[in-house]
């Protein structure tokens, strides 16, 4: 057999990566059925690793197209089956959803190993894991508790689940030689290894040590492991520093050693062979599998552990001892009892050694080989494939290069001459608000550090332009002189939109608090807006805010009032054949139905929903022709009963259509809206009246529109931001299209169905 493996892989320092490598090599070395292995390795945060030859492709965690390129490679490689190592944190998108499109396109049998199964998952986590299990021919788990969870909580058929324990290397060292090498002959060694973080509970052991050392002064506790990369990224060495302070305060410097290393397996097993007692003091029961526990038992260690799920199951029949979470006194009693009675300690070590002989990697690898052989011997029933109406491979790579070119320490320059910033035109609130929205979306989806770097620039511009009465100035010259006293209502609304989105998706509390301050200083002006597009933009911002602040009844009342203004405009202007808010189709048209679609979701109001869908259908009728988007031109627009303008088509109109169809899909789950969304996006790439691409593949910017003479090659902020927001929305919609729609928005769907 030729097998493909998907997971992390060394030299990336990750327990899943070590597991993937050991499994793949054990299956290959057994020589019983596996002739070739191919690995598709997950990269974290665009890190660059020098992988061994068996790694055929690397997949950047947050790059959706990498997943599709990988599955195309697998399908064309002649692989007989694919083994997926699943852990929520190693795949991109919300809850790791980016793995689903890859699996949906896979044409060979799939065996999935689940390293984590959550007892109380979020909606997305549950939906994603159920979808993975549905697509898998077999699901491998490493504990009986995991089987129970899958059957009871995720409705997975039990016959699909196989229990295969976590493998351990078949490595053995002489205990006394190892102790001599580490100069531990006079010591009693307690050991914990693995990535370090707050949830590991190392402080529980340290606090237990004074009572142990009182009876056994020869005890040494070694904590062997680097700080977990995610912890290091967000909190630095805060936890390790805390442990150092605790060690010093308890005067344990001679008895505790924190080794900040990620060592190879040979060195690790040398430490395990030298230790007297291995400790896993984890703080939560919610760990279904522990590789460190399996390794310790495989090495014949006496294990003392808190009763997390895997330990409680494994340490029965005198194969270890348990103590309660956070219970330092209980731990000291258990350790003293074992150290006082070497015969009891030896018996536990013998039982662990016997168990460990059955879970060496050669034996575990053979179990996987037998499982795949069994799967391949049966005819595969093809799963119904979801229609892929969005193809991310048609999208250019997402890039902030042009936005970086336009941005300085004040904000984003509003205009450009071709791809070069036009400093003479300075800055405007409109574009900095759009830029804030775009980088918030980018960081949420892609965790792009450049987006996080730009976020305070755009937010501080918005803060600087706010007047004392809550309104905003719009224009600022390049030398930072104000050019107006009060900006347009459109620019006000777009700013509220960006701030509302920020409040629901802030990457840290500082940005949230600043955004909240500016947002609520502007609230008193909400009731004064007259422009229907200013109202619509404001409504979208309020809707984003209410999604994470649903108990704010006063803001719900404001949203209802603004929505009713739009509905009243519709009531005054629509006729049997003109279902619109005005007597003309002007600019940024899709923003009006979009605002009502957002309000319909938040307020669950049937009247609002009906107007939203009626006007969306009317706009669709007049802009979708011959399978592509034909935007209302801004030259003379489209006055009722007159000729529509064809030229001066602008990217913000295409953006509004993309966003409108996306929100309609969110409300209904109707995949026809995905088709219209993608058709609208392709306007940027040449599916338009001129059959010319507005996206510039060289500069990574977007042209400002097209006239009767062709494309306007200037690439200002508004156009480029409209493109990027649309691009991100397409990726989000693609991600959502692979998630199960059950229960999601059921009340709204019922409401929509009743109003259509």
XYZ file of C-alpha atoms in Angstrom:
756
model
C 0.000 0.000 0.000
C 0.938 3.609 -0.583
C -0.349 5.801 2.265
C -0.837 9.535 2.764
C -0.644 11.088 6.238
C -1.971 14.507 7.249
C -0.844 16.093 10.508
C 2.013 18.033 12.046
C 5.484 16.570 11.530
C 9.050 16.995 12.840
C 11.095 19.148 12.950
C 8.022 21.082 14.150
C 8.033 20.584 17.910
C 4.610 19.077 18.508
C 3.340 15.879 20.148
C 1.019 15.178 17.213
C 3.987 15.527 14.862
C 6.005 12.962 16.805
C 2.986 10.634 16.770
C 2.561 11.020 12.982
C 6.228 10.294 12.334
C 6.309 7.247 14.628
C 3.109 5.836 13.148
C 4.191 6.325 9.522
C 7.657 4.847 10.043
C 6.409 1.908 12.117
C 3.935 0.990 9.354
C 6.653 1.273 6.701
C 9.346 -0.625 8.615
C 7.104 -3.559 9.429
C 7.253 -4.490 5.755
C 3.807 -6.047 5.935
C 1.734 -4.244 3.359
C 3.027 -0.648 3.309
C 5.551 0.145 0.573
C 5.539 3.969 0.538
C 4.528 6.843 2.821
C 3.731 10.449 1.906
C 3.271 13.150 4.533
C 1.360 16.416 4.216
C 2.626 18.510 7.102
C 0.749 21.311 8.845
C 2.701 24.550 9.327
C 1.787 26.946 12.125
C 1.720 30.710 11.557
C 3.736 30.551 8.322
C 6.750 28.970 10.002
C 9.257 27.442 7.612
C 10.550 23.974 8.490
C 13.165 21.818 6.775
C 11.168 18.623 6.444
C 12.525 15.153 5.597
C 11.940 13.683 2.099
C 8.690 11.889 2.955
C 6.977 15.282 3.386
C 5.620 16.028 -0.079
C 3.798 19.275 0.705
C 3.382 21.578 3.663
C 0.036 23.230 4.426
C 0.025 26.667 6.021
C -2.576 26.458 8.760
C -4.539 29.587 7.797
C -4.125 29.339 3.993
C -7.268 27.723 2.581
C -5.873 27.102 -0.899
C -2.985 25.039 0.531
C -5.527 22.439 1.698
C -7.000 22.181 -1.809
C -3.578 21.858 -3.437
C -2.754 19.084 -0.965
C -5.900 17.063 -1.717
C -5.324 17.435 -5.454
C -1.807 16.047 -4.945
C -3.114 13.133 -2.855
C -5.828 12.241 -5.371
C -3.312 12.164 -8.236
C -0.526 10.414 -6.299
C -1.843 6.864 -6.464
C -2.225 6.696 -2.679
C -4.469 3.846 -1.492
C -5.654 5.462 1.746
C -5.214 8.568 3.892
C -4.627 8.802 7.632
C -5.640 12.062 9.298
C -4.309 13.048 12.720
C -6.993 15.321 14.143
C -6.488 17.920 16.847
C -8.572 21.120 16.773
C -5.623 23.464 17.233
C -3.561 22.387 14.221
C -6.064 23.152 11.439
C -7.120 26.626 10.321
C -10.422 28.460 10.466
C -12.957 28.586 13.273
C -12.749 25.254 15.106
C -10.333 23.900 12.472
C -12.949 23.994 9.714
C -10.401 24.371 6.883
C -9.739 20.619 6.938
C -13.305 19.865 5.788
C -12.986 21.011 2.146
C -9.878 18.825 1.824
C -11.707 15.781 3.168
C -14.761 16.426 0.989
C -12.545 16.299 -2.125
C -10.612 13.201 -1.040
C -11.182 10.256 -3.409
C -9.597 7.495 -1.297
C -10.561 5.840 2.021
C -9.959 7.946 5.130
C -8.898 6.745 8.577
C -8.959 9.447 11.247
C -7.138 9.330 14.590
C -8.808 11.605 17.140
C -6.386 13.034 19.680
C -8.978 15.220 21.412
C -12.714 14.681 21.905
C -14.501 17.427 23.818
C -17.277 16.671 26.277
C -18.758 20.180 25.951
C -17.806 21.366 22.460
C -18.905 24.632 20.903
C -21.452 24.454 18.093
C -18.707 24.654 15.468
C -16.459 22.107 17.184
C -19.301 19.593 17.417
C -20.411 20.168 13.809
C -16.858 19.869 12.462
C -16.029 16.684 14.363
C -19.333 15.071 13.324
C -18.582 15.946 9.704
C -15.074 14.444 9.943
C -16.486 11.262 11.472
C -19.131 11.059 8.742
C -16.470 11.209 6.024
C -14.100 8.752 7.746
C -14.212 5.048 6.930
C -12.826 4.280 10.380
C -12.167 6.427 13.455
C -9.313 5.476 15.761
C -9.448 6.462 19.431
C -7.068 5.652 22.266
C -9.414 5.156 25.220
C -12.800 3.604 26.019
C -14.035 6.954 27.298
C -13.497 8.326 23.803
C -15.771 5.644 22.339
C -18.490 6.583 24.820
C -18.219 10.288 23.931
C -18.372 9.667 20.184
C -21.432 7.441 20.453
C -23.372 9.458 23.029
C -22.390 13.053 22.232
C -21.569 12.959 18.520
C -23.939 10.179 17.328
C -21.129 8.213 15.653
C -22.001 4.549 14.933
C -20.001 2.367 17.318
C -19.041 -0.074 14.551
C -17.108 2.739 12.887
C -14.866 3.275 15.938
C -11.685 1.301 16.650
C -9.659 1.396 19.882
C -5.907 1.385 19.252
C -3.734 2.586 22.127
C -1.165 5.358 21.825
C 2.075 3.808 20.620
C 5.405 4.140 22.412
C 8.936 3.785 21.015
C 10.572 0.414 21.506
C 13.543 2.007 23.301
C 15.108 0.601 26.474
C 17.979 1.746 28.713
C 19.539 0.210 31.786
C 18.178 2.058 34.820
C 21.424 2.172 36.782
C 23.500 3.253 33.767
C 21.083 6.099 33.071
C 21.110 7.211 36.701
C 24.889 7.166 36.691
C 25.056 9.187 33.474
C 22.743 11.855 34.945
C 24.581 11.719 38.331
C 21.405 10.602 40.101
C 22.748 7.601 42.023
C 22.058 9.270 45.359
C 18.705 10.749 44.290
C 15.080 9.710 44.129
C 13.921 11.149 40.809
C 10.413 12.481 40.211
C 9.779 13.447 36.587
C 7.246 15.331 34.450
C 7.797 15.966 30.745
C 5.978 17.603 27.827
C 5.016 21.100 26.754
C 4.531 23.404 29.729
C 1.519 25.642 30.371
C -0.867 26.629 33.153
C -3.073 23.571 32.647
C -0.200 21.187 33.469
C -0.441 21.841 37.218
C 3.313 21.734 37.908
C 2.790 23.996 40.930
C 0.756 21.216 42.620
C 3.883 19.019 42.707
C 6.153 21.863 43.811
C 3.808 22.717 46.708
C 3.803 19.029 47.762
C 7.595 18.771 47.862
C 8.295 20.297 51.338
C 6.342 17.465 53.032
C 8.117 14.877 50.882
C 11.601 16.285 51.381
C 11.052 16.311 55.130
C 11.022 12.483 54.975
C 13.040 11.980 51.792
C 15.619 14.754 51.415
C 17.198 12.896 48.477
C 14.198 13.672 46.220
C 14.790 15.665 43.007
C 11.896 16.794 40.773
C 12.747 17.445 37.111
C 10.299 19.181 34.791
C 11.486 18.428 31.275
C 9.887 20.460 28.515
C 9.626 23.775 26.663
C 6.806 26.210 27.170
C 4.005 25.386 24.741
C 4.389 27.493 21.537
C 0.828 28.869 21.825
C 1.429 29.856 25.452
C 4.743 31.442 24.494
C 3.051 33.384 21.685
C 0.342 34.848 23.915
C 1.814 34.924 27.440
C 5.556 34.524 27.035
C 7.328 32.781 29.924
C 4.875 34.078 32.533
C 4.067 30.569 33.835
C 7.684 29.396 33.958
C 8.629 32.594 35.804
C 5.804 31.962 38.276
C 7.171 28.466 38.914
C 10.686 29.839 39.434
C 9.382 32.313 42.029
C 7.414 29.533 43.766
C 10.497 27.291 43.883
C 12.545 30.092 45.399
C 9.899 31.058 47.957
C 9.632 27.431 49.169
C 13.438 27.120 49.276
C 13.399 24.220 46.808
C 16.214 25.324 44.500
C 18.197 22.180 45.313
C 15.210 19.913 44.722
C 13.534 21.203 41.516
C 15.057 21.519 38.076
C 13.141 23.123 35.170
C 14.769 22.039 31.912
C 13.512 24.236 29.068
C 14.216 21.722 26.286
C 12.471 19.693 23.596
C 14.614 16.553 23.512
C 14.634 13.611 21.121
C 13.036 10.313 22.052
C 16.301 8.516 22.854
C 17.231 11.155 25.414
C 13.666 11.207 26.767
C 13.610 7.454 27.358
C 16.940 7.707 29.110
C 15.329 10.131 31.585
C 12.260 7.902 31.912
C 14.426 4.858 32.636
C 16.249 6.829 35.334
C 13.146 8.094 37.128
C 11.534 6.517 40.179
C 8.081 8.070 39.838
C 6.497 9.848 36.893
C 3.874 12.507 37.687
C 1.102 14.036 35.533
C -0.521 16.668 37.769
C -2.925 18.072 35.144
C -5.629 20.424 36.422
C -8.632 19.232 34.403
C -10.249 15.857 33.771
C -10.888 16.811 30.136
C -7.997 14.967 28.505
C -9.060 11.953 26.517
C -5.539 10.971 25.427
C -2.131 11.660 26.940
C 0.963 10.738 24.971
C 3.217 11.538 27.924
C 1.275 9.099 30.112
C 1.571 6.361 27.479
C 5.306 7.003 27.109
C 5.878 6.818 30.865
C 4.042 3.513 31.166
C 5.756 2.194 28.048
C 9.077 2.888 29.746
C 7.956 0.992 32.864
C 7.564 4.017 35.151
C 5.418 4.091 38.256
C 2.903 6.815 37.415
C 1.145 9.093 39.891
C -1.527 11.257 38.309
C -4.619 13.373 38.758
C -7.738 11.504 37.557
C -8.103 13.013 34.093
C -9.981 10.682 31.744
C -7.066 8.824 30.180
C -5.227 8.383 33.477
C -8.332 7.222 35.363
C -8.841 4.549 32.702
C -5.230 3.454 32.340
C -3.990 3.391 35.938
C -6.301 0.614 37.121
C -5.169 -2.808 38.376
C -2.239 -1.358 40.304
C -0.590 0.210 37.264
C -0.332 3.583 39.054
C -1.794 5.869 41.703
C -4.279 8.757 41.527
C -4.668 11.957 43.571
C -7.220 14.774 43.302
C -6.835 17.897 41.197
C -4.946 20.728 42.962
C -4.398 18.426 45.973
C -0.781 18.941 47.044
C -1.334 17.309 50.429
C -2.878 14.252 48.812
C 0.021 14.029 46.370
C 2.616 14.215 49.165
C 0.856 11.340 50.992
C 0.857 9.143 47.862
C 4.513 9.878 47.065
C 5.691 9.347 50.629
C 3.797 6.040 50.792
C 5.494 4.795 47.625
C 8.934 6.042 48.607
C 8.509 4.463 52.059
C 7.568 1.104 50.503
C 9.934 0.230 47.637
C 8.213 -3.140 47.143
C 4.920 -1.391 46.265
C 6.748 0.947 43.909
C 8.470 -1.982 42.214
C 5.176 -3.854 41.738
C 3.617 -0.836 39.980
C 6.706 -0.512 37.760
C 6.442 -4.191 36.781
C 2.752 -3.835 35.913
C 3.482 -0.751 33.803
C 6.329 -2.562 32.031
C 4.043 -5.474 31.168
C 1.437 -3.088 29.748
C 4.100 -1.158 27.842
C 5.240 -4.262 25.962
C 1.862 -4.399 24.192
C 1.871 -0.805 22.928
C 5.253 -0.447 21.236
C 5.125 1.257 17.857
C 5.843 -1.891 15.805
C 2.727 -3.518 17.300
C 0.575 -0.370 17.045
C 1.743 0.226 13.459
C 0.711 -3.303 12.541
C -2.752 -2.701 14.009
C -3.171 0.358 11.775
C -1.912 -1.621 8.756
C -4.414 -4.399 9.453
C -7.200 -1.831 9.841
C -6.449 -0.191 6.492
C -6.200 -3.580 4.784
C -9.637 -4.388 6.171
C -11.055 -1.056 4.943
C -9.610 -1.541 1.458
C -11.028 -5.045 1.219
C -14.584 -3.711 1.397
C -16.370 -1.823 -1.380
C -16.585 1.841 -0.425
C -19.989 3.486 -0.438
C -19.478 6.970 -1.864
C -20.722 9.789 0.338
C -22.878 12.419 -1.320
C -20.573 15.302 -2.193
C -21.624 18.875 -1.540
C -21.553 20.942 -4.681
C -18.522 23.220 -4.632
C -20.037 26.405 -6.031
C -17.054 28.410 -4.738
C -13.579 27.526 -5.973
C -10.889 29.229 -3.847
C -8.217 28.076 -6.303
C -9.539 30.682 -8.739
C -8.740 33.445 -6.242
C -5.348 35.194 -6.336
C -3.311 34.663 -3.158
C -4.567 37.001 -0.442
C -2.089 39.842 0.014
C -1.831 43.035 2.069
C 1.120 44.309 0.005
C -0.792 47.206 -1.577
C -2.470 48.128 1.719
C 0.980 48.286 3.312
C 2.047 50.588 0.472
C -0.890 52.924 1.153
C -0.570 52.951 4.955
C 1.671 55.190 7.046
C 1.651 55.968 10.765
C -1.362 58.300 10.366
C -3.687 56.007 8.451
C -4.409 54.770 4.956
C -3.973 57.223 2.055
C -7.287 57.489 0.241
C -6.133 57.747 -3.406
C -3.399 56.400 -5.666
C -1.868 57.152 -9.038
C -1.839 53.713 -10.556
C -0.277 51.673 -7.731
C 1.509 54.587 -6.016
C -0.027 56.455 -3.036
C -1.254 59.935 -3.996
C -0.132 61.901 -0.951
C -1.720 65.111 -2.249
C -5.183 63.737 -1.464
C -4.442 62.830 2.164
C -6.687 60.602 4.246
C -10.403 60.083 4.818
C -12.537 58.495 7.522
C -14.415 56.298 5.015
C -11.292 54.425 3.996
C -9.777 54.118 7.461
C -13.063 52.646 8.675
C -13.060 50.188 5.758
C -9.416 49.405 6.502
C -10.213 48.698 10.165
C -13.009 46.339 9.118
C -10.723 44.586 6.645
C -7.831 44.012 9.058
C -10.227 42.779 11.760
C -11.607 40.262 9.258
C -8.084 39.331 8.129
C -6.803 38.731 11.633
C -9.893 36.743 12.576
C -9.540 34.458 9.550
C -5.808 34.332 8.919
C -4.084 35.528 12.110
C -1.930 37.699 9.856
C 0.515 39.673 12.067
C 0.516 42.555 9.550
C -3.242 42.959 10.051
C -2.705 43.158 13.797
C 0.046 45.746 13.256
C -2.242 47.977 11.151
C -5.280 47.700 13.433
C -4.246 50.397 15.955
C -3.237 52.727 13.101
C -6.738 52.776 11.622
C -8.433 52.755 15.019
C -6.382 55.722 16.230
C -7.258 57.650 13.040
C -10.959 57.092 13.762
C -10.477 58.198 17.361
C -8.579 61.320 16.253
C -11.331 62.329 13.810
C -14.166 62.087 16.332
C -15.763 65.377 17.425
C -16.894 66.091 20.982
C -20.552 65.535 20.025
C -19.795 62.008 18.768
C -19.800 62.859 15.052
C -16.671 62.533 12.931
C -14.644 64.676 10.593
C -13.874 62.886 7.359
C -10.895 64.432 5.530
C -7.362 65.015 6.792
C -4.558 66.455 4.665
C -1.209 64.725 4.364
C 0.265 67.280 6.791
C -2.516 66.400 9.272
C -4.739 69.451 8.908
C -8.483 68.950 9.240
C -10.275 69.634 5.949
C -13.883 69.587 7.190
C -15.860 70.102 10.388
C -18.235 67.197 9.999
C -18.111 64.287 7.586
C -20.881 62.692 5.565
C -23.479 60.413 7.085
C -22.136 57.627 4.856
C -18.691 57.952 6.437
C -20.301 58.027 9.897
C -22.211 54.823 9.161
C -19.183 53.017 7.748
C -17.252 53.909 10.887
C -19.978 52.475 13.120
C -19.956 49.337 10.967
C -16.210 48.891 11.486
C -16.416 49.622 15.220
C -19.360 47.248 15.680
C -17.396 44.485 13.962
C -14.359 45.253 16.126
C -16.447 44.957 19.309
C -17.461 41.459 18.296
C -14.009 40.366 17.104
C -11.375 42.379 18.991
C -8.017 40.560 19.252
C -7.314 42.032 22.693
C -8.971 44.061 25.433
C -7.113 47.309 24.714
C -8.528 47.518 21.191
C -11.954 46.474 22.438
C -12.059 49.198 25.099
C -10.930 51.896 22.663
C -13.469 50.789 20.071
C -16.209 50.685 22.692
C -15.411 54.222 23.851
C -15.580 55.660 20.320
C -18.685 53.617 19.422
C -20.717 54.740 22.429
C -19.607 58.354 22.130
C -21.235 58.222 18.675
C -24.499 56.574 19.813
C -26.374 59.871 20.512
C -26.072 60.749 16.804
C -27.751 57.516 15.615
C -31.241 59.032 15.732
C -30.181 62.050 13.643
C -29.080 60.215 10.485
C -31.195 60.977 7.419
C -29.282 59.340 4.542
C -30.589 55.825 3.930
C -27.068 54.536 3.187
C -25.778 56.169 6.358
C -28.632 54.430 8.188
C -27.860 51.101 6.498
C -24.157 51.192 7.379
C -24.993 52.113 10.966
C -27.482 49.241 11.188
C -24.824 46.755 10.102
C -22.468 48.021 12.809
C -25.202 47.790 15.452
C -26.040 44.245 14.300
C -22.421 43.151 14.689
C -22.359 44.696 18.157
C -25.605 42.969 19.199
C -24.337 39.535 18.195
C -22.060 39.609 21.231
C -24.227 41.928 23.363
C -27.690 40.447 22.857
C -29.003 41.772 26.184
C -28.661 45.441 25.164
C -32.378 46.138 24.684
C -31.867 49.866 24.137
C -29.574 49.166 21.172
C -32.069 46.644 19.820
C -34.681 49.386 19.979
C -32.403 51.702 18.007
C -31.818 49.022 15.392
C -35.566 48.464 15.074
C -36.179 52.188 14.669
C -33.540 52.527 11.935
C -34.800 49.414 10.154
C -38.313 50.835 10.176
C -37.024 53.995 8.482
C -35.650 51.888 5.627
C -38.907 49.930 5.440
C -40.879 53.188 5.313
C -38.735 54.400 2.396
C -39.556 51.146 0.651
C -43.256 51.556 1.374
C -43.221 55.072 -0.097
C -41.324 54.226 -3.293
C -42.055 50.668 -4.342
C -44.575 49.652 -6.970
C -45.481 46.322 -8.522
C -42.500 46.476 -10.900
C -40.137 48.724 -8.874
C -39.385 47.128 -5.512
C -36.839 49.565 -4.181
C -36.233 52.211 -1.500
C -35.861 55.120 -3.925
C -37.028 56.057 -7.392
C -33.567 55.184 -8.688
C -30.805 52.631 -8.274
C -27.755 54.684 -7.327
C -24.479 53.658 -5.664
C -23.594 50.996 -3.081
C -27.064 49.535 -3.658
C -26.575 46.138 -2.058
C -25.864 47.780 1.278
C -29.581 48.527 1.756
C -30.931 44.944 1.571
C -27.780 43.839 3.437
C -28.632 46.057 6.404
C -32.168 44.640 6.576
C -30.844 41.071 6.307
C -28.611 41.732 9.308
C -31.498 43.298 11.226
C -33.760 40.365 10.304
C -31.256 37.951 11.839
C -30.807 39.944 15.039
C -34.420 41.075 15.562
C -36.267 38.084 14.026
C -38.802 40.436 12.437
C -40.874 39.068 9.550
C -41.728 42.455 8.014
C -38.066 43.436 7.871
C -37.159 40.051 6.406
C -39.765 40.329 3.629
C -38.563 43.767 2.499
C -34.942 42.551 2.625
C -35.583 39.616 0.302
C -37.944 41.523 -2.007
C -35.402 44.284 -2.587
C -32.527 41.817 -2.920
C -34.442 39.937 -5.626
C -35.214 43.217 -7.418
C -31.544 44.227 -7.341
C -30.532 40.774 -8.571
C -32.953 41.030 -11.466
C -31.359 44.276 -12.651
C -27.680 43.436 -12.099
C -27.239 39.719 -12.808
C -27.345 39.032 -16.531
C -25.850 36.362 -18.764
C -24.252 34.688 -15.756
C -22.210 37.651 -14.508
C -22.638 40.810 -12.410
C -23.440 44.016 -14.306
C -23.240 46.880 -11.817
C -25.339 50.025 -12.102
C -22.950 52.668 -13.460
C -22.342 55.769 -11.354
C -22.390 58.150 -14.326
C -26.179 58.659 -14.395
C -27.285 55.665 -12.297
C -30.628 54.054 -13.109
C -33.656 56.294 -12.702
C -36.993 54.515 -12.750
C -38.454 54.290 -16.287
C -35.190 55.586 -17.834
C -32.024 54.030 -19.262
C -29.527 52.603 -16.783
C -25.889 53.707 -16.834
C -23.459 51.048 -17.907
C -20.192 52.790 -17.071
C -18.425 54.197 -14.036
C -18.933 50.791 -12.377
C -17.172 50.767 -9.000
C -15.795 48.045 -6.720
C -17.818 49.104 -3.652
C -20.961 48.019 -5.509
C -19.513 44.553 -6.170
C -18.431 44.349 -2.523
C -21.983 45.181 -1.368
C -23.386 42.406 -3.567
C -20.890 39.858 -2.192
C -21.773 40.828 1.384
C -25.518 40.838 0.649
C -25.561 37.319 -0.794
C -23.350 36.077 2.035
C -25.761 37.341 4.674
C -28.678 35.826 2.732
C -26.837 32.481 2.802
C -26.184 32.815 6.533
C -29.904 33.376 7.095
C -31.232 30.622 4.867
C -28.516 28.063 4.133
C -29.667 28.275 0.486
C -26.617 27.419 -1.640
C -27.991 29.385 -4.584
C -26.853 32.494 -2.709
C -23.309 31.063 -2.666
C -23.405 30.909 -6.454
C -24.537 34.524 -6.670
C -21.900 35.558 -4.100
C -19.112 33.941 -6.119
C -20.474 35.367 -9.385
C -20.417 38.821 -7.788
C -16.835 38.362 -6.629
C -15.689 37.249 -10.069
C -16.622 40.757 -11.292
C -13.249 41.816 -9.849
C -11.440 39.155 -11.891
C -12.950 39.902 -15.286
C -16.447 38.397 -15.249
C -18.014 41.782 -16.012
C -19.320 43.901 -18.893
C -15.815 44.835 -20.043
C -14.376 41.326 -19.571
C -11.364 42.940 -17.924
C -9.849 42.189 -14.519
C -9.803 45.039 -12.031
C -7.434 43.173 -9.735
C -3.809 43.969 -10.537
C -1.740 40.813 -10.108
C 1.509 42.822 -10.062
C 0.701 45.468 -7.445
C -1.855 43.343 -5.510
C -4.203 46.346 -5.613
C -7.610 46.796 -7.204
C -8.369 49.355 -9.907
C -10.932 52.056 -9.178
C -13.514 50.823 -11.701
C -14.080 51.040 -15.404
C -15.418 53.614 -17.821
C -16.436 53.331 -21.475
C -12.751 53.627 -22.423
C -11.703 50.741 -20.196
C -10.266 50.224 -16.728
C -9.407 53.185 -14.487
C -5.935 52.021 -13.470
C -5.708 54.088 -10.279
C -5.743 51.785 -7.247
C -7.051 53.782 -4.309
C -7.874 52.549 -0.843
C -11.648 52.275 -1.367
C -11.311 49.938 -4.342
C -8.538 47.785 -2.919
C -10.304 47.452 0.423
C -13.567 46.549 -1.335
C -11.704 43.767 -3.137
C -10.023 42.445 0.024
C -13.235 42.506 2.090
C -14.962 40.635 -0.746
C -12.084 38.138 -0.959
C -12.287 37.440 2.785
C -16.068 37.070 2.578
C -15.730 34.486 -0.201
C -13.277 32.501 1.937
C -15.597 32.749 4.938
C -18.580 31.603 2.870
C -16.554 28.702 1.482
C -15.629 27.723 5.029
C -19.266 27.924 6.153
C -20.487 25.901 3.174
C -18.769 22.816 4.601
C -20.285 23.170 8.038
C -23.479 21.369 8.918
C -26.415 23.767 8.923
C -28.479 21.778 11.406
C -29.872 23.932 14.222
C -28.001 26.971 12.920
C -30.320 29.900 12.478
C -33.383 27.626 12.676
C -35.601 30.404 14.045
C -34.478 32.814 11.355
C -34.920 30.245 8.600
C -38.466 29.629 9.799
C -39.043 33.372 9.790
C -37.583 33.745 6.297
C -39.617 30.827 4.946
C -42.791 32.357 6.296
C -42.110 35.714 4.651
C -41.000 34.587 1.191
